Amino acid sequence: MPSHTLNVRVPEKLWGFVQEQVGDRYETPSEFIRELIRNEEARTQQLSQFNNYLETLADYDKSDISTVSMDDIINSDG
């Protein structure tokens, strides 16, 4: 898969955080940035799925909900 180069400028405070991550969990800053992008992509997809779920719930016709209890159904003649 072809790759592209991305140059990113970060303030000193963020650079310190990147360096900590590289020392602890990642071998290079590039590896850390790639992981951040993958995580954001996954989070965006999850948020989209959640929003679709909420829209489905909002569109649900509440008039289809029965107010009859289970006792009423069991004790009915029908």
CSV table of N, CA and C in Angstrom, one decimal:
chain,number,residue,atom,x,y,z
A,1,MET,N,0.9,-1.2,0.0
A,1,MET,CA,0.0,0.0,0.0
A,1,MET,C,0.9,1.2,0.0
A,2,PRO,N,0.6,2.2,-0.9
A,2,PRO,CA,1.5,3.4,-0.9
A,2,PRO,C,1.3,4.2,0.3
A,3,SER,N,2.3,4.9,0.7
A,3,SER,CA,2.2,5.8,1.9
A,3,SER,C,2.5,7.2,1.5
A,4,HIS,N,2.1,8.1,2.3
A,4,HIS,CA,2.4,9.5,2.1
A,4,HIS,C,3.1,10.1,3.3
A,5,THR,N,3.8,11.2,3.1
A,5,THR,CA,4.5,11.8,4.1
A,5,THR,C,3.7,13.0,4.7
A,6,LEU,N,3.7,13.1,6.0
A,6,LEU,CA,3.0,14.2,6.6
A,6,LEU,C,3.9,14.9,7.6
A,7,ASN,N,4.1,16.2,7.5
A,7,ASN,CA,4.9,16.9,8.4
A,7,ASN,C,4.0,17.6,9.4
A,8,VAL,N,4.3,17.5,10.7
A,8,VAL,CA,3.4,18.1,11.7
A,8,VAL,C,4.3,18.9,12.7
A,9,ARG,N,3.9,20.1,12.9
A,9,ARG,CA,4.5,21.0,13.9
A,9,ARG,C,3.7,20.9,15.2
A,10,VAL,N,4.4,20.7,16.3
A,10,VAL,CA,3.7,20.6,17.6
A,10,VAL,C,4.5,21.5,18.6
A,11,PRO,N,3.7,22.1,19.5
A,11,PRO,CA,4.3,22.9,20.5
A,11,PRO,C,5.2,22.1,21.4
A,12,GLU,N,6.1,22.7,22.1
A,12,GLU,CA,7.1,22.0,23.0
A,12,GLU,C,6.4,21.1,24.0
A,13,LYS,N,5.3,21.5,24.6
A,13,LYS,CA,4.6,20.7,25.6
A,13,LYS,C,4.1,19.4,24.9
A,14,LEU,N,3.5,19.5,23.7
A,14,LEU,CA,3.0,18.3,23.1
A,14,LEU,C,4.2,17.4,22.6
A,15,TRP,N,5.3,18.0,22.2
A,15,TRP,CA,6.4,17.3,21.8
A,15,TRP,C,6.9,16.4,23.0
A,16,GLY,N,6.9,17.0,24.2
A,16,GLY,CA,7.3,16.2,25.3
A,16,GLY,C,6.5,15.0,25.5
A,17,PHE,N,5.2,15.2,25.3
A,17,PHE,CA,4.2,14.1,25.5
A,17,PHE,C,4.5,13.0,24.4
A,18,VAL,N,4.7,13.4,23.2
A,18,VAL,CA,5.1,12.5,22.1
A,18,VAL,C,6.3,11.7,22.5
A,19,GLN,N,7.3,12.4,23.0
A,19,GLN,CA,8.6,11.7,23.4
A,19,GLN,C,8.3,10.7,24.5
A,20,GLU,N,7.5,11.0,25.4
A,20,GLU,CA,7.2,10.1,26.5
A,20,GLU,C,6.5,8.8,25.9
A,21,GLN,N,5.6,9.0,25.0
A,21,GLN,CA,4.9,7.9,24.4
A,21,GLN,C,5.8,7.0,23.6
A,22,VAL,N,6.7,7.7,22.9
A,22,VAL,CA,7.7,7.0,22.0
A,22,VAL,C,8.6,6.1,22.9
A,23,GLY,N,9.0,6.7,24.0
A,23,GLY,CA,9.9,5.9,25.0
A,23,GLY,C,9.2,4.8,25.6
A,24,ASP,N,7.9,4.9,25.9
A,24,ASP,CA,7.1,3.9,26.7
A,24,ASP,C,6.4,2.9,25.8
A,25,ARG,N,5.8,3.3,24.7
A,25,ARG,CA,4.9,2.4,24.0
A,25,ARG,C,5.2,2.3,22.5
A,26,TYR,N,5.9,3.3,21.9
A,26,TYR,CA,6.1,3.3,20.5
A,26,TYR,C,7.6,3.4,20.2
A,27,GLU,N,8.0,2.9,19.0
A,27,GLU,CA,9.4,3.0,18.7
A,27,GLU,C,9.7,4.4,18.0
A,28,THR,N,8.7,5.0,17.3
A,28,THR,CA,9.0,6.3,16.7
A,28,THR,C,7.8,7.2,16.8
A,29,PRO,N,8.0,8.5,16.6
A,29,PRO,CA,6.9,9.4,16.6
A,29,PRO,C,5.9,9.1,15.5
A,30,SER,N,6.4,8.6,14.4
A,30,SER,CA,5.5,8.3,13.3
A,30,SER,C,4.5,7.1,13.7
A,31,GLU,N,5.1,6.2,14.4
A,31,GLU,CA,4.2,5.0,14.8
A,31,GLU,C,3.1,5.5,15.8
A,32,PHE,N,3.5,6.4,16.6
A,32,PHE,CA,2.5,7.0,17.6
A,32,PHE,C,1.4,7.8,16.8
A,33,ILE,N,1.8,8.6,15.9
A,33,ILE,CA,0.9,9.4,15.1
A,33,ILE,C,-0.1,8.5,14.3
A,34,ARG,N,0.5,7.5,13.7
A,34,ARG,CA,-0.4,6.5,12.9
A,34,ARG,C,-1.4,5.9,13.8
A,35,GLU,N,-1.0,5.5,15.0
A,35,GLU,CA,-1.9,4.9,16.0
A,35,GLU,C,-3.0,5.9,16.4
A,36,LEU,N,-2.6,7.2,16.6
A,36,LEU,CA,-3.6,8.2,16.9
A,36,LEU,C,-4.7,8.3,15.8
A,37,ILE,N,-4.2,8.3,14.6
A,37,ILE,CA,-5.1,8.4,13.4
A,37,ILE,C,-6.0,7.2,13.3
A,38,ARG,N,-5.5,6.0,13.5
A,38,ARG,CA,-6.3,4.8,13.5
A,38,ARG,C,-7.4,4.9,14.6
A,39,ASN,N,-7.0,5.3,15.8
A,39,ASN,CA,-7.9,5.4,16.9
A,39,ASN,C,-9.0,6.4,16.6
A,40,GLU,N,-8.7,7.5,16.0
A,40,GLU,CA,-9.7,8.5,15.7
A,40,GLU,C,-10.6,8.0,14.6
A,41,GLU,N,-10.1,7.3,13.6
A,41,GLU,CA,-10.9,6.7,12.6
A,41,GLU,C,-11.9,5.7,13.2
A,42,ALA,N,-11.5,4.9,14.2
A,42,ALA,CA,-12.4,3.9,14.8
A,42,ALA,C,-13.4,4.6,15.7
A,43,ARG,N,-13.0,5.7,16.4
A,43,ARG,CA,-13.9,6.4,17.2
A,43,ARG,C,-15.0,7.1,16.4
A,44,THR,N,-14.6,7.7,15.2
A,44,THR,CA,-15.5,8.3,14.3
A,44,THR,C,-16.5,7.3,13.8
A,45,GLN,N,-16.1,6.1,13.5
A,45,GLN,CA,-17.0,5.1,13.0
A,45,GLN,C,-18.0,4.6,14.1
A,46,GLN,N,-17.5,4.5,15.3
A,46,GLN,CA,-18.3,4.1,16.4
A,46,GLN,C,-19.3,5.2,16.7
A,47,LEU,N,-18.9,6.4,16.7
A,47,LEU,CA,-19.9,7.6,16.9
A,47,LEU,C,-20.9,7.6,15.8
A,48,SER,N,-20.6,7.3,14.6
A,48,SER,CA,-21.5,7.3,13.5
A,48,SER,C,-22.6,6.2,13.7
A,49,GLN,N,-22.1,5.0,14.1
A,49,GLN,CA,-23.0,3.9,14.4
A,49,GLN,C,-23.9,4.2,15.6
A,50,PHE,N,-23.4,4.8,16.6
A,50,PHE,CA,-24.2,5.2,17.8
A,50,PHE,C,-25.3,6.2,17.3
A,51,ASN,N,-24.9,7.2,16.5
A,51,ASN,CA,-25.8,8.2,16.1
A,51,ASN,C,-26.9,7.6,15.2
A,52,ASN,N,-26.6,6.6,14.4
A,52,ASN,CA,-27.6,5.9,13.6
A,52,ASN,C,-28.5,5.1,14.5
A,53,TYR,N,-28.0,4.5,15.6
A,53,TYR,CA,-28.8,3.8,16.5
A,53,TYR,C,-29.8,4.8,17.2
A,54,LEU,N,-29.3,6.0,17.6
A,54,LEU,CA,-30.2,7.0,18.2
A,54,LEU,C,-31.2,7.4,17.3
A,55,GLU,N,-30.9,7.6,16.0
A,55,GLU,CA,-31.9,8.0,15.0
A,55,GLU,C,-33.0,7.0,14.9
A,56,THR,N,-32.6,5.7,14.9
A,56,THR,CA,-33.5,4.6,14.8
A,56,THR,C,-34.5,4.6,16.0
A,57,LEU,N,-33.9,4.9,17.2
A,57,LEU,CA,-34.8,4.9,18.4
A,57,LEU,C,-35.7,6.1,18.3
A,58,ALA,N,-35.2,7.3,17.8
A,58,ALA,CA,-36.1,8.5,17.7
A,58,ALA,C,-37.2,8.3,16.7
A,59,ASP,N,-36.9,7.5,15.6
A,59,ASP,CA,-37.9,7.3,14.6
A,59,ASP,C,-38.9,6.2,15.0
A,60,TYR,N,-38.7,5.5,16.0
A,60,TYR,CA,-39.6,4.4,16.4
A,60,TYR,C,-40.9,4.9,16.8
A,61,ASP,N,-42.0,4.3,16.2
A,61,ASP,CA,-43.3,4.8,16.5
A,61,ASP,C,-43.8,4.3,17.8
A,62,LYS,N,-43.9,5.2,18.7
A,62,LYS,CA,-44.3,4.9,20.1
A,62,LYS,C,-45.7,4.4,20.2
A,63,SER,N,-46.5,4.6,19.2
A,63,SER,CA,-47.9,4.2,19.2
A,63,SER,C,-48.0,2.7,19.1
A,64,ASP,N,-46.9,2.0,18.7
A,64,ASP,CA,-46.9,0.6,18.6
A,64,ASP,C,-46.7,-0.1,19.9
A,65,ILE,N,-46.4,0.7,21.0
A,65,ILE,CA,-46.2,0.1,22.3
A,65,ILE,C,-47.5,-0.2,22.9
A,66,SER,N,-47.6,-1.4,23.4
A,66,SER,CA,-48.9,-1.8,24.1
A,66,SER,C,-48.9,-1.4,25.5
A,67,THR,N,-50.1,-1.0,26.0
A,67,THR,CA,-50.3,-0.7,27.4
A,67,THR,C,-51.0,-1.9,28.1
A,68,VAL,N,-51.1,-3.0,27.4
A,68,VAL,CA,-51.8,-4.2,28.0
A,68,VAL,C,-50.7,-4.9,28.8
A,69,SER,N,-51.1,-5.3,30.0
A,69,SER,CA,-50.2,-6.1,30.9
A,69,SER,C,-50.2,-7.5,30.5
A,70,MET,N,-49.2,-8.3,31.0
A,70,MET,CA,-49.1,-9.7,30.8
A,70,MET,C,-50.3,-10.4,31.5
A,71,ASP,N,-50.7,-9.9,32.6
A,71,ASP,CA,-51.9,-10.5,33.3
A,71,ASP,C,-53.1,-10.3,32.5
A,72,ASP,N,-53.3,-9.1,31.9
A,72,ASP,CA,-54.5,-8.9,31.0
A,72,ASP,C,-54.5,-9.9,29.8
A,73,ILE,N,-53.3,-10.2,29.3
A,73,ILE,CA,-53.2,-11.1,28.1
A,73,ILE,C,-53.6,-12.5,28.6
A,74,ILE,N,-53.0,-12.9,29.7
A,74,ILE,CA,-53.2,-14.3,30.2
A,74,ILE,C,-54.6,-14.5,30.6
A,75,ASN,N,-55.3,-13.5,31.2
A,75,ASN,CA,-56.6,-13.6,31.7
A,75,ASN,C,-57.7,-13.3,30.6
A,76,SER,N,-57.3,-12.9,29.4
A,76,SER,CA,-58.3,-12.6,28.4
A,76,SER,C,-59.0,-13.8,27.9
A,77,ASP,N,-60.1,-13.7,27.3
A,77,ASP,CA,-60.9,-14.8,26.8
A,77,ASP,C,-60.4,-15.2,25.4
A,78,GLY,N,-59.7,-14.3,24.8
A,78,GLY,CA,-59.3,-14.6,23.4
A,78,GLY,C,-58.0,-15.3,23.3
